[in-house]
Short mmCIF file of C-alpha atoms in Angstrom, two decimals:
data_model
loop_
_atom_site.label_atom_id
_atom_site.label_comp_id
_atom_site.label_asym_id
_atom_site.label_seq_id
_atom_site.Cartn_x
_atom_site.Cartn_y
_atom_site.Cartn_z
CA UNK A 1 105.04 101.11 72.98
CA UNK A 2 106.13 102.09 76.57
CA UNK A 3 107.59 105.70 76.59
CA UNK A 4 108.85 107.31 80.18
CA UNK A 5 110.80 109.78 81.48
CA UNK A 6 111.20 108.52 85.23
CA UNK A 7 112.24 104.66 85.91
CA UNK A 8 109.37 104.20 88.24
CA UNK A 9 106.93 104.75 85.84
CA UNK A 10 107.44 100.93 84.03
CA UNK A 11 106.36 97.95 85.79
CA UNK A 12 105.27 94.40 84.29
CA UNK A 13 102.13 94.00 86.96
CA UNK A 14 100.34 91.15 84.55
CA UNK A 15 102.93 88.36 84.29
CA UNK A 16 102.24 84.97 85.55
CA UNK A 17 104.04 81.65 85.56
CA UNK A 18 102.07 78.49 85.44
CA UNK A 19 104.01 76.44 88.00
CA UNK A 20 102.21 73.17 87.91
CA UNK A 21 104.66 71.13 85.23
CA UNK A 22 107.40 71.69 88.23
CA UNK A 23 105.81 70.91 91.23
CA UNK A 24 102.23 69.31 90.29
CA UNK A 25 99.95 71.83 91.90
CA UNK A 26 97.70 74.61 90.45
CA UNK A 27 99.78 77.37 91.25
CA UNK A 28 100.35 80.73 89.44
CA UNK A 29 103.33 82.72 90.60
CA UNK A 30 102.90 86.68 90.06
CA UNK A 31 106.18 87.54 89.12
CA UNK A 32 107.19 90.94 90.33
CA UNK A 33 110.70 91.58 89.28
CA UNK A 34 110.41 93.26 86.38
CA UNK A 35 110.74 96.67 86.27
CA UNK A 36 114.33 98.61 86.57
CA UNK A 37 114.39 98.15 90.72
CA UNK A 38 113.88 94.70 90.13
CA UNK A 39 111.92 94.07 92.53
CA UNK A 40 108.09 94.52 94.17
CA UNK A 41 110.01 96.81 96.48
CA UNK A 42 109.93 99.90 93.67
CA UNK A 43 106.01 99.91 94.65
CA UNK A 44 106.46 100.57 98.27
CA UNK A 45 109.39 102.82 97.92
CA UNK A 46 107.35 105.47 95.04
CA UNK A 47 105.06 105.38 97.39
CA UNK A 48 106.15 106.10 100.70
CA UNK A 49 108.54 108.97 98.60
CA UNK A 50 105.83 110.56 96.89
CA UNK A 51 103.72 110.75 100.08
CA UNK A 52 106.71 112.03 101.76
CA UNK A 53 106.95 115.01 98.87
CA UNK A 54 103.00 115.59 99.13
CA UNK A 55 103.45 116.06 102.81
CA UNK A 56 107.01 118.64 102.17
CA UNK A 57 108.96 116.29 104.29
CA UNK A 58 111.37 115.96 101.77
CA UNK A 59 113.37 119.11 100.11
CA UNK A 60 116.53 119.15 98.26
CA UNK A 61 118.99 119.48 101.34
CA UNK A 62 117.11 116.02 102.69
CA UNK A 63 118.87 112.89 103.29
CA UNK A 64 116.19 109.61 102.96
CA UNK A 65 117.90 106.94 105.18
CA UNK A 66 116.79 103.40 105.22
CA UNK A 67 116.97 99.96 106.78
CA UNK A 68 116.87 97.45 104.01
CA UNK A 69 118.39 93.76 103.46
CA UNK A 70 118.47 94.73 99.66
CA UNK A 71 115.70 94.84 97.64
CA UNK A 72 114.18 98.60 99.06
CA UNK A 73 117.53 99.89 99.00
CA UNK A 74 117.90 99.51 95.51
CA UNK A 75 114.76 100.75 94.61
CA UNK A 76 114.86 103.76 96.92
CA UNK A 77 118.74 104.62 95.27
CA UNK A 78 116.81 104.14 91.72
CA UNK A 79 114.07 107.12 93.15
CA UNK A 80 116.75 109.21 94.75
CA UNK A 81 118.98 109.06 91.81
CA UNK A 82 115.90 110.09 89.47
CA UNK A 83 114.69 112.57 91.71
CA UNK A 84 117.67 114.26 93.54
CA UNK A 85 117.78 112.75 96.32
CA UNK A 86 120.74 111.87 98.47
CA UNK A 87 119.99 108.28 100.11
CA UNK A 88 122.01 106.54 102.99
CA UNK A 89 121.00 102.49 102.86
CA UNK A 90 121.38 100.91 106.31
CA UNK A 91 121.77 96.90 105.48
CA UNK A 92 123.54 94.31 106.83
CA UNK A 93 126.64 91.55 105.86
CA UNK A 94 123.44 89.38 104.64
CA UNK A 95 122.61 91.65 101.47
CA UNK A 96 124.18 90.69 98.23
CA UNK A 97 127.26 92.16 96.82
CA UNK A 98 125.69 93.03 93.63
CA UNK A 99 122.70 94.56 95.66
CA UNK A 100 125.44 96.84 97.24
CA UNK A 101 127.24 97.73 93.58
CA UNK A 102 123.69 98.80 92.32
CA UNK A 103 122.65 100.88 95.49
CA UNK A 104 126.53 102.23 94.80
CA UNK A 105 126.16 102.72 91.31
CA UNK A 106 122.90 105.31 91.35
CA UNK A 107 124.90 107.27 93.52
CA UNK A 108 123.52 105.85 97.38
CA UNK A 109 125.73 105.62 100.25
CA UNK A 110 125.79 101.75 101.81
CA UNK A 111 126.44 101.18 105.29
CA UNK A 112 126.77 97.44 106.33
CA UNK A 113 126.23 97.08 110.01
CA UNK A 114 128.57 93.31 110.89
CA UNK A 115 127.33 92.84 114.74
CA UNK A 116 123.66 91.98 115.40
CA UNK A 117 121.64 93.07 118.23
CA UNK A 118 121.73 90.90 121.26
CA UNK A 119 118.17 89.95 121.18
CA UNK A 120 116.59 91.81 117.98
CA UNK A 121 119.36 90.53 115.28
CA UNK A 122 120.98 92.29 112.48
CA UNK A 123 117.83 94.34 111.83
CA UNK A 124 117.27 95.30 115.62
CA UNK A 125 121.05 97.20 114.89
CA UNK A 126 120.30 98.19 111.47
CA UNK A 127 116.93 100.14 113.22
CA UNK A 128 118.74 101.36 115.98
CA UNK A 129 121.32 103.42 113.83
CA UNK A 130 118.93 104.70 111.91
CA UNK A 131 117.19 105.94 115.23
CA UNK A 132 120.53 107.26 116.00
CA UNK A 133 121.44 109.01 112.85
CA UNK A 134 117.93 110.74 112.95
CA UNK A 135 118.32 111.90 116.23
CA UNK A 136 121.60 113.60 115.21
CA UNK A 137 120.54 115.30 111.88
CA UNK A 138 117.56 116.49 111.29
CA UNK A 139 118.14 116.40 107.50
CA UNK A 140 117.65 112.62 107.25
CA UNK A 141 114.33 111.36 106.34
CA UNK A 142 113.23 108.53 107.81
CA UNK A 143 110.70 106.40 105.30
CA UNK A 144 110.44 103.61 107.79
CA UNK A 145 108.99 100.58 105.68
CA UNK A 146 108.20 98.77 108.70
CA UNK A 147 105.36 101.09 109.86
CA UNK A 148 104.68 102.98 107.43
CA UNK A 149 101.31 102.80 106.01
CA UNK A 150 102.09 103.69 102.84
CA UNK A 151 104.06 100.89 102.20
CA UNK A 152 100.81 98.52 102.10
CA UNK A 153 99.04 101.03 100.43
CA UNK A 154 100.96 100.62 97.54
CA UNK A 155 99.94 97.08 97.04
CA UNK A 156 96.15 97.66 98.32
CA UNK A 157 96.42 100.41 94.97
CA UNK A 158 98.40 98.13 92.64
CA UNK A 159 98.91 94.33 93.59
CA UNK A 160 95.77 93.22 94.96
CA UNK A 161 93.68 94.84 92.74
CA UNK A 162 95.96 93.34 89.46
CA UNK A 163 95.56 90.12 91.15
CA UNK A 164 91.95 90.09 91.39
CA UNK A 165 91.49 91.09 87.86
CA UNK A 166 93.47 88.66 86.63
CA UNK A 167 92.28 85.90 88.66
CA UNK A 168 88.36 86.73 89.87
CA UNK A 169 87.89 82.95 90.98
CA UNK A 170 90.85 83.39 93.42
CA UNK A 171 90.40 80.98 96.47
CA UNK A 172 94.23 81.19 97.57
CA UNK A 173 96.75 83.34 97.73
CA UNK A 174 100.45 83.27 99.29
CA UNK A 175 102.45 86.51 100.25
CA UNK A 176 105.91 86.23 101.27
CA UNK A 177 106.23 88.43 105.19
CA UNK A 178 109.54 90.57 105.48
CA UNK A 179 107.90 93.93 106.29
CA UNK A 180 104.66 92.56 105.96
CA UNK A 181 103.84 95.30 103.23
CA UNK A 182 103.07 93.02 100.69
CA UNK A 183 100.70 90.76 102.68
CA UNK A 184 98.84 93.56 104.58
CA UNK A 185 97.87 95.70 101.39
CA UNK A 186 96.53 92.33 99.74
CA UNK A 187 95.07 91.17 102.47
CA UNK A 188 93.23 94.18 103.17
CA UNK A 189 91.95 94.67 99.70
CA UNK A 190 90.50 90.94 99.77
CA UNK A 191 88.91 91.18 102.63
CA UNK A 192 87.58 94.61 102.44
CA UNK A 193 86.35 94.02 98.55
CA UNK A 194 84.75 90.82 100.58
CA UNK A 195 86.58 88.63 98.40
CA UNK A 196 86.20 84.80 99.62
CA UNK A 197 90.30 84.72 99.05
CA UNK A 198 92.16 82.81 101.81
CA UNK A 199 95.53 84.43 102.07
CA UNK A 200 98.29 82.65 103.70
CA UNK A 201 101.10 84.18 104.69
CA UNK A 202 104.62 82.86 104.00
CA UNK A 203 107.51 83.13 106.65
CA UNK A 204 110.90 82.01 107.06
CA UNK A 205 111.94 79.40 110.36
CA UNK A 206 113.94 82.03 112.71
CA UNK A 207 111.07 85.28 111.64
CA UNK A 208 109.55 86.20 115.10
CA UNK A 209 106.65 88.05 112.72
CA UNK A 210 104.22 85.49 113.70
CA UNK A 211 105.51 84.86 117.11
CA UNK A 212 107.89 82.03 116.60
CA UNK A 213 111.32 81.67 118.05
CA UNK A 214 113.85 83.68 116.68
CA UNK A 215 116.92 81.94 114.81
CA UNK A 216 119.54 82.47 112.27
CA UNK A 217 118.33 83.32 108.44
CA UNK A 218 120.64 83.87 105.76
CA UNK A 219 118.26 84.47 103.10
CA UNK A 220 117.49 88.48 102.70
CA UNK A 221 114.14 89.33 101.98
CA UNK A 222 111.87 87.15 104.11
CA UNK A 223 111.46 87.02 107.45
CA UNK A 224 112.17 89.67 110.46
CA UNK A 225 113.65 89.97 113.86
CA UNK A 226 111.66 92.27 115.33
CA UNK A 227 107.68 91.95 114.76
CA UNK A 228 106.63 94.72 111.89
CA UNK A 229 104.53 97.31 113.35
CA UNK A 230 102.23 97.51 109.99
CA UNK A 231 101.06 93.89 110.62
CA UNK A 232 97.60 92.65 111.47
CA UNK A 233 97.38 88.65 111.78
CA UNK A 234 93.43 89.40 111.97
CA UNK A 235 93.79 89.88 108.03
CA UNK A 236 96.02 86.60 107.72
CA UNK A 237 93.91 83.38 107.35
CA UNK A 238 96.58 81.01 107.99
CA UNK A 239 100.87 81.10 108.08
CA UNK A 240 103.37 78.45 106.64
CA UNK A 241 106.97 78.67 108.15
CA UNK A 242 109.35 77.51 105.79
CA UNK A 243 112.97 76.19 106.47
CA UNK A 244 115.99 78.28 104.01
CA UNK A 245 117.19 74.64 103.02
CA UNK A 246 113.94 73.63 101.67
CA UNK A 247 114.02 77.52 99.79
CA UNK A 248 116.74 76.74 98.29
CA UNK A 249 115.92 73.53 96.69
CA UNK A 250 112.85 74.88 95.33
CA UNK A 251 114.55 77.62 93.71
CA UNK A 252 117.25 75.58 92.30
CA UNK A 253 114.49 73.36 91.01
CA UNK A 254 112.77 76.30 89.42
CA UNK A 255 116.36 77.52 87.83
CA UNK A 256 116.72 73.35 86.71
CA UNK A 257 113.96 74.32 84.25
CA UNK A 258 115.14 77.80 83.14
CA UNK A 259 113.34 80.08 85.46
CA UNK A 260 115.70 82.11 87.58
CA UNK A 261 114.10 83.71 90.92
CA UNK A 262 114.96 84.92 94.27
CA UNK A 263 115.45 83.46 96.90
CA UNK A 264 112.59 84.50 98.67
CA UNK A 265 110.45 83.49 96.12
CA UNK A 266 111.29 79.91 96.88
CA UNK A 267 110.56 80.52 100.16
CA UNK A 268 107.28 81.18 98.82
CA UNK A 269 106.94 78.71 96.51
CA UNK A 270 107.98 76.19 99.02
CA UNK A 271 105.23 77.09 101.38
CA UNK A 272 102.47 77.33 98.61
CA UNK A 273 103.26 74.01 97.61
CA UNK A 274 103.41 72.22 100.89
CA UNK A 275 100.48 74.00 101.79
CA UNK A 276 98.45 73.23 98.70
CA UNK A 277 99.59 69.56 98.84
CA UNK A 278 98.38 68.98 102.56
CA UNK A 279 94.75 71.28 102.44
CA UNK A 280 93.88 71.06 99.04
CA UNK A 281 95.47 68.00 97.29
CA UNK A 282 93.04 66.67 94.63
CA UNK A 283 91.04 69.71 95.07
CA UNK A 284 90.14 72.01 92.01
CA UNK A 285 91.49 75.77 93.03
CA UNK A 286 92.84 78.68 91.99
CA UNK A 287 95.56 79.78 94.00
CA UNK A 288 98.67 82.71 93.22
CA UNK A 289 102.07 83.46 95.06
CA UNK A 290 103.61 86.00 94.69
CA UNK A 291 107.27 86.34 93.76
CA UNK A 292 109.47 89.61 95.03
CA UNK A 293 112.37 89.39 92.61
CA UNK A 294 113.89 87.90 90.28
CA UNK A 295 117.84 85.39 90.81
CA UNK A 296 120.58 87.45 89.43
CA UNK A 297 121.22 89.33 92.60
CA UNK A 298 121.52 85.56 94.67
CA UNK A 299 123.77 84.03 91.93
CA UNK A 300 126.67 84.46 94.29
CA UNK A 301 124.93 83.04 97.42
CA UNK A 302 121.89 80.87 96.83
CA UNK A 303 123.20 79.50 93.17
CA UNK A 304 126.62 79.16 94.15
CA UNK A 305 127.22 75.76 95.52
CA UNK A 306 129.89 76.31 97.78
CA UNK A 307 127.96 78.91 99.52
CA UNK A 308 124.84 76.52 99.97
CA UNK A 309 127.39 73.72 101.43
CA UNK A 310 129.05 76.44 103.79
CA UNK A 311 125.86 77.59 105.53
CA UNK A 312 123.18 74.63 105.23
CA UNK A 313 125.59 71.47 104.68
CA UNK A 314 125.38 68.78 102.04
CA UNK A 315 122.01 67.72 101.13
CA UNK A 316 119.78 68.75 104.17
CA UNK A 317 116.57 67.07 104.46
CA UNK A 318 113.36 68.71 103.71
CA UNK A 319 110.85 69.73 105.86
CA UNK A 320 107.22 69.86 106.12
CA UNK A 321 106.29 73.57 106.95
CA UNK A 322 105.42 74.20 110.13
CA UNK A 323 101.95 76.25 111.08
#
């Protein structure tokens, strides 16, 4: 029986579900929302905190600021909260209103920047302010997920390592990129443990991460607008860009048979199994993706239907990922 006195100390690392009686492929999807951030992001954000604390660059009168779409942001106000902490989130009209309540709720301070940057979108502004607001104060404290190292750390320590324990005959594995975090502390662990894993990285159309043209997302999570600084394509074997609509329908699919996830895990899902289906169809393999969160926090965007028909139209199409 689990007993803690801090909320980071409880995290589900060993659940998996079996996906192939929804979409017919052998694919296990890590499921990562289950602990009280409720999200993968609680990883990242212990880590890059307690570095922070082991290096004094935190102290009582500090102020940790953040960019985040959502999912950081909540688990940062969750550490804050526990530890002292006042925290300024920096997100965008793209996060979730119930991602803002929570933040809210543990006490953080939410600022929504409405007006994207010219040529680096909403998180080119959401960066820039926090450049700004550093600059001004030097009480705010600056975790930066998007080069910090300790953000992939955390899943070269935790995630990879649960992964390969749990699956030793892994041959494929799918991160989501948003920060790249994820994807470079599994990669690394693969390929330094010389694992013979092929990891494929998952993106959203409109991400420039990979070098592709930038373009409108409304899905927070997955997918950037200005390339992370922490990422290393000569760790990633191969990357699937996946369209929001086709997201979307996987997830709803998933919901159809009682499993509720984000929405960036059907971006994930969608480019595992397109990706599965045209390089390893028929083949015996072992392959995981990982999912960020879990759906409650999308049930006014992604589940609600008049939201889907507002921003993608009636029925789009699907596509084939592009590589």
């Amino acid at each position: 029986m689990p007993v803690i006195s801090a909320p980071d100390d409880f995290h589900v690392e060993d659940l998996y579900v079996d996906l192939r009686p929804t979409f017919d492929v052998p694919l296990f999807l890590k499921c990562e929302g289950f602990n009280f951030a409720g999200s993968i992001k609680l990883k990242a954000a212990a880590s890059m905190v307690a570095e922070a604390e082991a290096r004094g660059e935190l102290t009582r009168d500090s102020v940790i600021v953040e960019s985040s779409s959502g999912n950081l942001g909540v688990a940062l106000s969750m550490i804050a909260a526990a530890r002292g902490y006042s925290f300024l989130c920096i997100t965008d009209t793209r996060c979730n209103l119930v991602t803002r309540q929570l933040m809210e709720a543990m006490g953080a301070q939410v600022h929504v920047v409405t007006e994207p940057h010219l040529t680096t979108g909403f998180l080119g502004a959401r960066l820039d302010l926090v450049r700004e607001l550093c600059a001004s104060d030097s009480r705010y404290f600056w975790p930066n997920q998007h080069a910090n190292p300790y953000n992939w750390m955390a899943h070269y320590r935790t995630t990879a390592p649960s992964i390969a324990k749990a699956f030793p005959e892994l041959d494929v594995l799918f991160v989501g990129a948003g920060t790249t975090g994820t994807l470079m502390g599994c990669a690394r662990y693969f390929r330094e443990e010389g694992l013979p894993v092929t990891v494929v990285a998952v993106d959203s159309i409109g991400s420039v991460s990979f070098g592709g043209p930038a373009g409108p997302r409304m899905i927070p999570g997955l997918g950037a607008g200005v390339r992370p600084p922490i990422l290393d394509e000569s760790y990633v074997d191969d990357v699937v860009h996946v369209a929001e609509t086709d997201a979307v329908r996987d997830v709803h699919r998933l919901a159809a048979g009682g499993f509720l996830f984000g929405g960036s895990t059907g971006t994930v899902i969608s480019g595992a199994v397109r990706w599965l289906r045209r390089y390893r169809d028929g083949e015996s393999v072992t392959a995981v993706a990982i999912s960020p969160d879990l759906g409650e926090r999308y049930l006014d965007s992604v589940y609600r239907p008049g939201w889907v028909a507002d921003v993608y139209g009636d029925q789009p199409q699907v596509h084939e990922p592009s590589r």
